[in-house]
Amino acid sequence: DAKTTQPTSMDCAEGRAANLPCNHSTISGNEYVYWYRQIHSQGPQYIIHGLKNNETNEMASLIITEDRKSSTLILPHATLRDTAVYYCIVRASGANNLFFGTGTRLTVIP
Amino acid sequence: EPEVTQTPSHQVTQMGQEVILRCVPISNHLYFYWYRQILGQKVEFLVSFYNNEISEKSEIFDDQFSVERPDGSNFTLKIRSTKLEDSAMYFCATRLAANTGELFFGEGSRLTVL
C-alpha cells in the first residue's frame, strides 16, 4: 500500500516551524493527501487534507507541489505536545478506507 | 467536541478466551472501522462496516474476528479464541459520510493475551 515516502524521524526546536515532507510521486488525479498524527499510543488524530491547493487550518498548513508529487506539512510553532508520529496518506475520493504507513516520528526539543 | 468512546481501556485475557471490545461511535456517523496496532508497529486496518454489514476487511480479519452493531449504538469487535499474537491496541474509528475522508479515532483498547 505504500504510496507515500516519509523520513523516519525528525527533530524540531520548540517554538520553531516543523516542516514534515512527504513524497507521493505516483499519486493519481482523484487522490487526496491526508495527514494524521499519533501521540504516543493514543488513537490517530486527523490534521488536514488537500487535493492540489494549499490548505490551512488551526492546526497546520499543507503545501502541495504543483505536480502533486510531494507535499509538506507545516506546524508553524511547534510545542512539546506536537511530539508524535505524523502520517502522510494518499486516499482516493470516495475510497472507504485509510491505510497507514510508518510515518515520521517528530520530536520537539525544548 | 464529539468523540469516539472505547471500552475497556485495557483487557488482559488468557489464550483461547473470547474477547469483546466495544466502541460508541459519534452519533450521526455512518461508517465504522476497527484498526489494530501491535506494539512498535504501524496501525493496521482490520474491517469497515456500513449499513449493518462489513464493507471491507483485511487479511488479518479472519474467522476468529467478527463485528456487529447489535443495538444501533455500540459497535463491537469480537475475537473468538484469542492468540498471543492478538495482543495489540485496537482502535475504533468512525466517519460521517461517504464524501468525507476524515476518520475520528477512539483512544483504543489495549488487549494483552497471556
Coordinates of N, CA and C in Angstrom, one line a residue:
Chain A
D1 N 0.8 -1.2 0.0 CA 0.0 0.0 0.0 C 0.8 1.3 0.0
A2 N 2.2 1.2 0.2 CA 3.0 2.3 0.5 C 3.0 3.2 -0.7
K3 N 2.1 4.2 -0.8 CA 2.1 5.1 -1.9 C 2.8 6.4 -1.4
T4 N 3.3 6.5 -0.2 CA 4.0 7.7 0.3 C 5.3 7.3 0.9
T5 N 6.2 8.2 0.9 CA 7.6 8.0 1.5 C 7.8 9.2 2.4
Q6 N 8.2 8.9 3.6 CA 8.4 10.0 4.6 C 9.7 9.6 5.3
P7 N 10.4 10.7 5.8 CA 11.6 10.4 6.6 C 11.2 9.7 7.9
T8 N 12.0 8.8 8.4 CA 11.7 8.0 9.6 C 11.5 8.9 10.8
S9 N 12.4 9.9 11.0 CA 12.4 10.8 12.1 C 12.9 12.1 11.8
M10 N 12.4 13.1 12.7 CA 12.9 14.5 12.6 C 12.9 15.1 13.9
D11 N 13.7 16.1 14.1 CA 13.7 16.9 15.4 C 13.3 18.3 15.0
C12 N 12.7 19.0 16.0 CA 12.4 20.4 15.8 C 12.5 21.1 17.1
A13 N 13.1 22.3 17.1 CA 13.2 23.1 18.3 C 11.8 23.7 18.7
E14 N 11.5 23.7 19.9 CA 10.2 24.2 20.4 C 10.1 25.7 20.0
G15 N 8.9 26.0 19.5 CA 8.7 27.4 19.0 C 9.0 27.6 17.5
R16 N 9.8 26.7 17.0 CA 10.1 26.9 15.5 C 9.1 26.1 14.7
A17 N 9.1 26.4 13.4 CA 8.2 25.7 12.5 C 8.8 24.3 12.2
A18 N 7.9 23.3 12.2 CA 8.2 22.0 11.9 C 7.7 21.7 10.5
N19 N 8.6 21.3 9.6 CA 8.3 21.1 8.2 C 8.5 19.6 7.9
L20 N 7.4 18.9 7.7 CA 7.4 17.5 7.5 C 7.1 17.1 6.0
P21 N 8.1 16.6 5.4 CA 7.9 16.3 3.9 C 7.3 14.9 3.7
C22 N 6.7 14.8 2.5 CA 6.1 13.6 2.1 C 6.2 13.5 0.6
N23 N 6.7 12.3 0.1 CA 6.8 12.1 -1.3 C 5.6 11.2 -1.7
H24 N 4.9 11.5 -2.7 CA 3.8 10.7 -3.3 C 3.8 10.8 -4.8
S25 N 4.9 10.4 -5.4 CA 5.2 10.6 -6.8 C 4.2 9.9 -7.7
T26 N 3.5 8.8 -7.2 CA 2.6 8.1 -8.0 C 1.1 8.5 -7.8
I27 N 0.9 9.6 -7.2 CA -0.5 10.0 -6.8 C -1.3 10.2 -8.1
S28 N -2.5 9.8 -8.0 CA -3.5 9.9 -9.1 C -4.3 11.2 -9.0
G29 N -5.0 11.5 -10.1 CA -5.7 12.8 -10.1 C -6.8 12.9 -9.1
N30 N -7.4 11.8 -8.7 CA -8.5 11.8 -7.8 C -8.1 11.5 -6.4
E31 N -6.8 11.5 -6.1 CA -6.4 11.1 -4.8 C -6.0 12.4 -4.0
Y32 N -6.5 12.4 -2.7 CA -6.2 13.4 -1.8 C -5.0 13.0 -0.9
V33 N -4.4 14.1 -0.4 CA -3.3 13.9 0.6 C -3.8 14.2 2.0
Y34 N -3.8 13.2 2.9 CA -4.2 13.3 4.2 C -3.1 13.3 5.2
W35 N -3.2 14.0 6.2 CA -2.2 13.9 7.3 C -2.9 13.6 8.6
Y36 N -2.4 12.7 9.3 CA -2.8 12.3 10.7 C -1.6 12.3 11.6
R37 N -1.8 12.3 12.8 CA -0.7 12.1 13.8 C -1.2 11.2 14.9
Q38 N -0.2 10.6 15.6 CA -0.5 9.7 16.7 C 0.5 10.1 17.8
I39 N -0.1 10.6 18.8 CA 0.7 11.0 20.0 C 0.8 9.8 20.9
H40 N 2.0 9.4 21.2 CA 2.3 8.2 22.0 C 1.5 7.0 21.5
S41 N 0.7 6.4 22.3 CA -0.1 5.3 21.9 C -1.6 5.6 21.8
Q42 N -1.9 6.9 21.6 CA -3.3 7.3 21.5 C -3.8 7.0 20.1
G43 N -5.1 7.2 19.9 CA -5.6 7.0 18.6 C -5.2 8.0 17.6
P44 N -5.0 7.7 16.4 CA -4.6 8.7 15.4 C -5.6 9.9 15.3
Q45 N -5.0 11.0 15.0 CA -5.8 12.3 15.0 C -5.7 12.9 13.7
Y46 N -6.8 13.3 13.1 CA -6.8 14.0 11.8 C -6.2 15.3 11.9
I47 N -5.4 15.7 10.9 CA -4.8 17.1 11.0 C -5.4 17.9 9.8
I48 N -5.2 17.5 8.6 CA -5.5 18.3 7.5 C -5.5 17.4 6.2
H49 N -6.2 17.9 5.2 CA -6.0 17.2 3.9 C -6.2 18.2 2.8
G50 N -5.7 17.7 1.6 CA -5.8 18.6 0.4 C -5.8 17.8 -0.9
L51 N -6.2 18.5 -1.9 CA -6.1 17.8 -3.3 C -5.0 18.4 -4.1
K52 N -5.1 19.7 -4.4 CA -4.0 20.4 -5.1 C -3.7 21.8 -4.6
N53 N -4.7 22.4 -4.0 CA -4.4 23.7 -3.4 C -3.8 23.6 -2.0
N54 N -3.0 24.6 -1.6 CA -2.5 24.6 -0.3 C -3.7 24.8 0.7
E55 N -3.6 24.2 1.9 CA -4.6 24.3 2.8 C -4.1 24.7 4.2
T56 N -4.9 25.4 5.0 CA -4.5 25.8 6.3 C -5.7 25.7 7.2
N57 N -5.4 25.2 8.4 CA -6.4 25.2 9.5 C -5.8 25.6 10.8
E58 N -6.5 25.4 11.9 CA -6.0 25.9 13.2 C -4.8 25.0 13.6
M59 N -4.6 23.9 13.1 CA -3.5 23.0 13.5 C -2.2 23.2 12.6
A60 N -2.4 23.3 11.3 CA -1.3 23.2 10.4 C -1.6 23.8 9.1
S61 N -0.5 23.8 8.3 CA -0.7 24.2 6.8 C -0.2 23.0 6.0
L62 N -0.8 22.8 4.9 CA -0.4 21.8 3.9 C 0.0 22.4 2.6
I63 N 1.2 22.2 2.2 CA 1.7 22.8 0.9 C 1.9 21.6 0.0
I64 N 1.2 21.6 -1.1 CA 1.3 20.6 -2.1 C 1.9 21.2 -3.4
T65 N 3.0 20.5 -3.9 CA 3.6 21.0 -5.1 C 2.7 21.0 -6.3
E66 N 3.1 21.8 -7.3 CA 2.2 22.0 -8.4 C 2.0 20.6 -9.2
D67 N 3.0 19.8 -9.2 CA 2.9 18.5 -9.9 C 2.2 17.5 -8.9
R68 N 2.0 17.8 -7.7 CA 1.3 17.0 -6.7 C 2.1 15.8 -6.3
K69 N 3.4 15.7 -6.6 CA 4.2 14.6 -6.3 C 4.8 14.6 -4.9
S70 N 4.7 15.7 -4.3 CA 5.1 15.8 -2.9 C 4.4 16.9 -2.2
S71 N 4.4 16.8 -0.9 CA 3.8 17.8 0.0 C 4.6 18.0 1.3
T72 N 4.2 19.1 2.0 CA 4.9 19.4 3.2 C 3.8 19.8 4.2
L73 N 3.9 19.2 5.4 CA 3.0 19.6 6.5 C 3.8 20.6 7.3
I74 N 3.2 21.7 7.6 CA 3.9 22.7 8.4 C 3.2 23.0 9.7
L75 N 3.8 22.7 10.8 CA 3.3 23.1 12.1 C 4.1 24.5 12.5
P76 N 3.4 25.6 12.4 CA 4.1 26.9 12.4 C 4.9 27.2 13.7
H77 N 4.4 26.7 14.8 CA 5.1 27.0 16.1 C 5.1 25.7 16.9
A78 N 6.0 24.8 16.7 CA 5.9 23.5 17.4 C 6.0 23.6 18.9
T79 N 5.2 22.9 19.6 CA 5.3 22.8 21.0 C 5.7 21.3 21.4
L80 N 6.0 21.1 22.7 CA 6.4 19.8 23.1 C 5.2 18.8 22.9
R81 N 4.0 19.3 22.9 CA 2.8 18.4 22.7 C 2.7 18.0 21.3
D82 N 3.4 18.6 20.4 CA 3.4 18.1 19.0 C 4.3 16.9 18.7
T83 N 5.0 16.5 19.7 CA 5.9 15.3 19.6 C 4.9 14.1 19.3
A84 N 5.1 13.5 18.1 CA 4.2 12.4 17.7 C 4.7 11.8 16.4
V85 N 4.1 10.7 16.0 CA 4.3 10.2 14.7 C 3.3 10.8 13.7
Y86 N 3.8 11.3 12.6 CA 3.0 12.0 11.6 C 2.9 11.1 10.4
Y87 N 1.6 10.9 10.0 CA 1.4 10.0 8.8 C 0.9 10.8 7.6
C88 N 1.5 10.6 6.5 CA 1.0 11.2 5.3 C 0.4 10.1 4.5
I89 N -0.9 10.2 4.1 CA -1.7 9.1 3.5 C -2.3 9.7 2.2
V90 N -2.2 8.9 1.2 CA -2.9 9.2 -0.1 C -4.2 8.4 -0.1
R91 N -5.3 9.0 -0.4 CA -6.6 8.4 -0.4 C -7.4 8.9 -1.6
A92 N -8.0 8.0 -2.3 CA -8.8 8.4 -3.4 C -10.2 8.9 -3.0
S93 N -10.7 9.9 -3.7 CA -12.0 10.4 -3.4 C -13.0 9.3 -3.4
G94 N -13.8 9.1 -2.4 CA -14.8 8.1 -2.3 C -14.3 6.8 -1.8
A95 N -13.0 6.7 -1.6 CA -12.5 5.4 -1.0 C -13.0 5.2 0.4
N96 N -13.1 4.0 0.7 CA -13.7 3.7 2.0 C -12.7 3.8 3.2
N97 N -11.5 3.7 2.9 CA -10.5 3.3 3.9 C -9.3 4.3 3.9
L98 N -8.5 4.2 5.0 CA -7.2 4.8 5.1 C -6.2 3.7 5.5
F99 N -5.1 3.8 4.8 CA -4.0 2.8 5.1 C -2.8 3.6 5.6
F100 N -2.4 3.2 6.8 CA -1.3 3.9 7.4 C 0.1 3.3 7.1
G101 N 1.1 4.2 6.8 CA 2.4 3.7 6.7 C 3.1 3.8 8.0
T102 N 4.4 4.0 8.0 CA 5.2 4.1 9.2 C 5.4 5.5 9.7
G103 N 5.2 6.5 8.8 CA 5.2 7.9 9.3 C 6.5 8.4 9.7
T104 N 6.5 9.7 10.1 CA 7.7 10.4 10.6 C 7.5 10.6 12.1
R105 N 8.5 10.2 12.8 CA 8.5 10.5 14.3 C 9.1 11.8 14.5
L106 N 8.3 12.8 14.8 CA 8.7 14.2 15.1 C 9.0 14.3 16.6
T107 N 10.1 14.8 17.0 CA 10.5 15.1 18.4 C 10.7 16.6 18.5
V108 N 9.9 17.2 19.3 CA 10.1 18.6 19.6 C 11.0 18.8 20.8
I109 N 12.0 19.5 20.6 CA 13.1 19.6 21.6 C 13.0 20.9 22.4
P110 N 13.0 20.9 23.7 CA 12.9 22.2 24.4 C 14.0 23.1 24.2
Chain B
E1 N -16.5 18.7 22.0 CA -16.3 18.1 20.7 C -16.7 16.6 20.8
P2 N -17.5 16.1 19.9 CA -17.9 14.7 19.9 C -16.7 13.8 19.8
E3 N -16.8 12.6 20.4 CA -15.7 11.7 20.4 C -16.1 10.3 20.3
V4 N -15.2 9.5 19.9 CA -15.5 8.0 19.8 C -15.0 7.4 21.2
T5 N -15.8 6.7 21.8 CA -15.5 6.1 23.1 C -15.3 4.6 23.0
Q6 N -14.2 4.1 23.6 CA -13.9 2.7 23.6 C -13.8 2.1 25.0
T7 N -14.3 0.9 25.1 CA -14.2 0.2 26.4 C -13.9 -1.3 26.1
P8 N -13.1 -2.0 26.9 CA -12.4 -1.4 28.1 C -11.1 -0.7 27.6
S9 N -10.5 0.0 28.4 CA -9.2 0.7 28.0 C -8.1 -0.4 28.0
H10 N -8.2 -1.4 28.9 CA -7.2 -2.4 28.9 C -7.9 -3.7 29.3
Q11 N -7.6 -4.8 28.6 CA -8.1 -6.1 29.0 C -7.0 -7.1 28.9
V12 N -6.9 -7.9 29.9 CA -5.9 -9.0 30.0 C -6.7 -10.3 29.9
T13 N -6.3 -11.2 29.1 CA -7.1 -12.4 28.9 C -6.2 -13.6 28.7
Q14 N -6.7 -14.8 28.9 CA -5.9 -16.0 28.7 C -6.1 -16.4 27.2
M15 N -5.0 -17.0 26.7 CA -5.1 -17.5 25.3 C -6.3 -18.5 25.2
G16 N -7.0 -18.3 24.1 CA -8.2 -19.2 23.9 C -9.5 -18.6 24.3
Q17 N -9.4 -17.6 25.1 CA -10.7 -16.9 25.6 C -11.3 -16.0 24.6
E18 N -12.5 -15.8 24.7 CA -13.2 -14.8 23.8 C -13.1 -13.4 24.4
V19 N -13.0 -12.4 23.6 CA -12.9 -11.1 24.0 C -13.9 -10.2 23.1
I20 N -14.5 -9.3 23.8 CA -15.4 -8.3 23.0 C -14.9 -6.9 23.4
L21 N -14.6 -6.2 22.4 CA -14.2 -4.8 22.5 C -15.3 -3.9 22.0
R22 N -15.6 -2.9 22.8 CA -16.8 -2.0 22.5 C -16.4 -0.6 22.1
C23 N -17.2 -0.1 21.2 CA -17.0 1.3 20.7 C -18.3 2.0 20.6
V24 N -18.4 3.2 21.1 CA -19.6 4.0 20.9 C -19.2 5.1 19.9
P25 N -19.7 5.0 18.7 CA -19.4 5.9 17.6 C -19.9 7.3 17.9
I26 N -19.5 8.3 17.2 CA -20.1 9.6 17.2 C -21.5 9.5 16.6
S27 N -22.4 10.2 17.1 CA -23.8 9.8 17.0 C -24.3 9.8 15.5
N28 N -23.9 10.7 14.7 CA -24.5 10.8 13.4 C -23.6 10.2 12.3
H29 N -22.5 9.5 12.7 CA -21.6 8.9 11.8 C -22.1 7.6 11.3
L30 N -21.8 7.3 10.0 CA -22.4 6.2 9.3 C -21.4 5.0 9.0
Y31 N -20.1 5.3 9.1 CA -19.1 4.4 8.7 C -18.2 4.0 9.9
F32 N -18.0 2.8 10.1 CA -17.3 2.3 11.4 C -16.1 1.4 11.0
Y33 N -15.1 1.5 11.8 CA -13.8 0.8 11.4 C -13.2 0.3 12.7
W34 N -12.5 -0.8 12.5 CA -11.5 -1.3 13.5 C -10.2 -1.4 12.9
Y35 N -9.2 -0.8 13.7 CA -7.8 -0.9 13.3 C -7.1 -1.5 14.5
R36 N -5.9 -2.1 14.3 CA -5.1 -2.5 15.4 C -3.7 -2.1 15.2
Q37 N -3.0 -2.0 16.3 CA -1.5 -1.6 16.3 C -0.8 -2.5 17.3
I38 N 0.0 -3.4 16.8 CA 0.9 -4.2 17.6 C 2.0 -3.3 18.1
L39 N 2.4 -3.5 19.3 CA 3.4 -2.6 19.9 C 4.6 -2.4 19.0
G40 N 4.9 -1.2 18.7 CA 6.1 -0.8 17.9 C 5.9 -0.9 16.4
Q41 N 4.6 -1.3 16.0 CA 4.4 -1.5 14.6 C 3.4 -0.4 14.1
K42 N 3.0 -0.5 12.8 CA 2.1 0.5 12.3 C 0.7 0.2 12.5
V43 N -0.2 1.2 12.3 CA -1.6 1.0 12.5 C -2.1 0.2 11.3
E44 N -2.8 -0.9 11.6 CA -3.3 -1.8 10.5 C -4.8 -1.8 10.4
F45 N -5.3 -1.7 9.2 CA -6.7 -1.8 9.0 C -7.2 -3.3 9.3
L46 N -8.3 -3.4 10.0 CA -9.0 -4.7 10.1 C -10.2 -4.8 9.3
V47 N -11.2 -3.9 9.5 CA -12.5 -4.1 8.9 C -13.2 -2.7 8.9
S48 N -14.1 -2.6 7.9 CA -15.0 -1.4 7.9 C -16.4 -1.9 7.8
F49 N -17.4 -1.1 8.3 CA -18.7 -1.6 8.5 C -19.7 -0.4 8.1
Y50 N -20.6 -0.7 7.3 CA -21.6 0.3 6.9 C -22.9 -0.3 6.6
N51 N -24.0 0.3 7.0 CA -25.3 -0.1 6.8 C -25.5 -1.6 7.3
N52 N -25.0 -1.8 8.5 CA -25.1 -3.1 9.2 C -24.4 -4.3 8.5
E53 N -23.5 -4.0 7.7 CA -22.7 -5.1 7.1 C -21.2 -4.7 6.9
I54 N -20.4 -5.7 6.8 CA -19.0 -5.4 6.5 C -18.9 -5.0 5.1
S55 N -18.2 -3.9 4.9 CA -17.9 -3.3 3.6 C -16.6 -3.7 3.0
E56 N -15.6 -3.9 3.9 CA -14.3 -4.2 3.5 C -13.6 -4.9 4.7
K57 N -12.7 -5.8 4.5 CA -11.9 -6.4 5.5 C -10.5 -6.8 5.0
S58 N -9.6 -6.8 5.9 CA -8.2 -7.1 5.6 C -7.9 -8.6 5.8
E59 N -6.7 -9.1 5.4 CA -6.3 -10.5 5.6 C -6.3 -10.8 7.0
I60 N -6.0 -9.8 7.9 CA -5.9 -10.1 9.3 C -7.3 -10.5 9.9
F61 N -8.3 -10.0 9.3 CA -9.7 -10.2 9.8 C -10.1 -11.6 9.4
D62 N -9.7 -12.6 10.1 CA -10.1 -14.0 9.7 C -11.3 -14.4 10.5
D63 N -11.6 -15.7 10.4 CA -12.8 -16.2 11.0 C -12.8 -16.1 12.5
Q64 N -11.7 -15.8 13.1 CA -11.7 -15.6 14.6 C -12.3 -14.2 15.0
F65 N -12.4 -13.3 14.0 CA -12.9 -12.0 14.3 C -14.4 -11.8 13.8
S66 N -15.1 -11.0 14.5 CA -16.4 -10.6 14.0 C -16.8 -9.3 14.5
V67 N -17.7 -8.6 13.8 CA -18.1 -7.3 14.2 C -19.6 -7.2 14.1
E68 N -20.2 -6.4 15.0 CA -21.6 -6.2 14.9 C -22.0 -4.9 15.6
R69 N -23.2 -4.4 15.3 CA -23.7 -3.2 15.9 C -25.1 -3.6 16.4
P70 N -25.1 -4.4 17.5 CA -26.3 -5.0 18.0 C -27.5 -4.1 18.3
D71 N -27.2 -3.0 18.9 CA -28.3 -2.2 19.4 C -28.4 -0.8 18.8
G72 N -27.7 -0.7 17.6 CA -27.7 0.6 16.9 C -26.9 1.7 17.5
S73 N -26.2 1.4 18.6 CA -25.3 2.4 19.2 C -23.9 1.8 19.3
N74 N -23.7 0.7 20.1 CA -22.4 0.1 20.3 C -22.0 -0.6 19.0
F75 N -20.7 -0.5 18.7 CA -20.1 -1.2 17.6 C -19.0 -2.1 18.2
T76 N -19.1 -3.4 18.1 CA -18.3 -4.3 18.8 C -17.4 -5.1 17.9
L77 N -16.2 -5.4 18.4 CA -15.3 -6.4 17.8 C -15.1 -7.6 18.7
K78 N -15.4 -8.7 18.2 CA -15.3 -10.0 18.9 C -14.1 -10.8 18.4
I79 N -13.3 -11.2 19.3 CA -12.2 -12.2 18.9 C -12.6 -13.5 19.6
R80 N -12.9 -14.5 18.8 CA -13.5 -15.7 19.4 C -12.6 -16.5 20.3
S81 N -11.4 -16.7 19.8 CA -10.4 -17.5 20.6 C -9.1 -16.9 20.5
T82 N -8.7 -16.1 21.5 CA -7.6 -15.2 21.4 C -6.3 -16.0 21.3
K83 N -5.3 -15.4 20.5 CA -4.0 -16.0 20.4 C -3.0 -14.9 21.0
L84 N -1.8 -15.4 21.3 CA -0.8 -14.5 21.8 C -0.6 -13.3 20.9
E85 N -0.6 -13.6 19.6 CA -0.3 -12.5 18.6 C -1.5 -11.6 18.4
D86 N -2.6 -11.8 19.1 CA -3.7 -10.8 19.1 C -3.4 -9.6 20.0
S87 N -2.4 -9.8 20.9 CA -2.0 -8.7 21.8 C -1.7 -7.4 21.0
A88 N -2.4 -6.4 21.3 CA -2.3 -5.1 20.5 C -3.2 -4.1 21.0
M89 N -3.0 -2.8 20.5 CA -4.0 -1.8 20.7 C -5.0 -1.9 19.6
Y90 N -6.3 -1.9 20.0 CA -7.4 -1.9 19.0 C -8.1 -0.6 19.0
F91 N -8.1 0.1 17.8 CA -8.7 1.4 17.7 C -10.0 1.3 16.9
C92 N -11.0 1.9 17.4 CA -12.3 2.1 16.7 C -12.2 3.4 16.0
A93 N -12.8 3.5 14.8 CA -12.8 4.8 14.1 C -14.2 5.0 13.4
T94 N -14.6 6.2 13.3 CA -15.9 6.4 12.6 C -15.8 7.6 11.6
R95 N -16.6 7.5 10.6 CA -16.6 8.6 9.6 C -18.1 9.0 9.3
L96 N -18.2 10.3 9.0 CA -19.6 10.8 8.9 C -20.3 10.3 7.7
A97 N -19.7 10.5 6.5 CA -20.4 10.2 5.3 C -19.5 9.8 4.2
A98 N -20.0 9.3 3.1 CA -19.2 8.8 2.0 C -18.3 9.8 1.4
N99 N -18.7 11.1 1.4 CA -17.9 12.1 0.7 C -17.0 12.9 1.7
T100 N -16.8 12.3 2.9 CA -15.8 12.9 3.8 C -14.8 11.9 4.1
G101 N -13.5 12.3 4.2 CA -12.4 11.4 4.4 C -11.9 11.3 5.8
E102 N -12.4 12.2 6.6 CA -11.8 12.3 8.0 C -12.4 11.2 8.9
L103 N -11.5 10.4 9.4 CA -11.8 9.4 10.4 C -11.5 9.9 11.8
F104 N -12.5 9.7 12.7 CA -12.3 10.0 14.1 C -12.0 8.7 14.8
F105 N -10.9 8.7 15.5 CA -10.4 7.5 16.2 C -10.7 7.7 17.7
G106 N -11.0 6.5 18.3 CA -11.1 6.4 19.8 C -9.7 6.3 20.4
E107 N -9.6 6.3 21.7 CA -8.4 6.2 22.4 C -7.8 4.8 22.4
G108 N -8.5 3.8 22.0 CA -8.0 2.5 21.9 C -8.3 1.6 23.1
S109 N -8.3 0.3 22.8 CA -8.4 -0.7 23.9 C -7.1 -1.6 23.8
R110 N -6.4 -1.6 24.9 CA -5.2 -2.4 24.9 C -5.6 -3.9 25.3
L111 N -5.3 -4.8 24.4 CA -5.6 -6.2 24.7 C -4.2 -6.9 24.9
T112 N -4.2 -7.6 26.0 CA -3.0 -8.4 26.4 C -3.4 -9.9 26.5
V113 N -2.9 -10.7 25.7 CA -3.2 -12.1 25.7 C -2.0 -12.9 26.4
L114 N -2.3 -13.6 27.4 CA -1.3 -14.3 28.1 C -1.3 -15.8 27.8

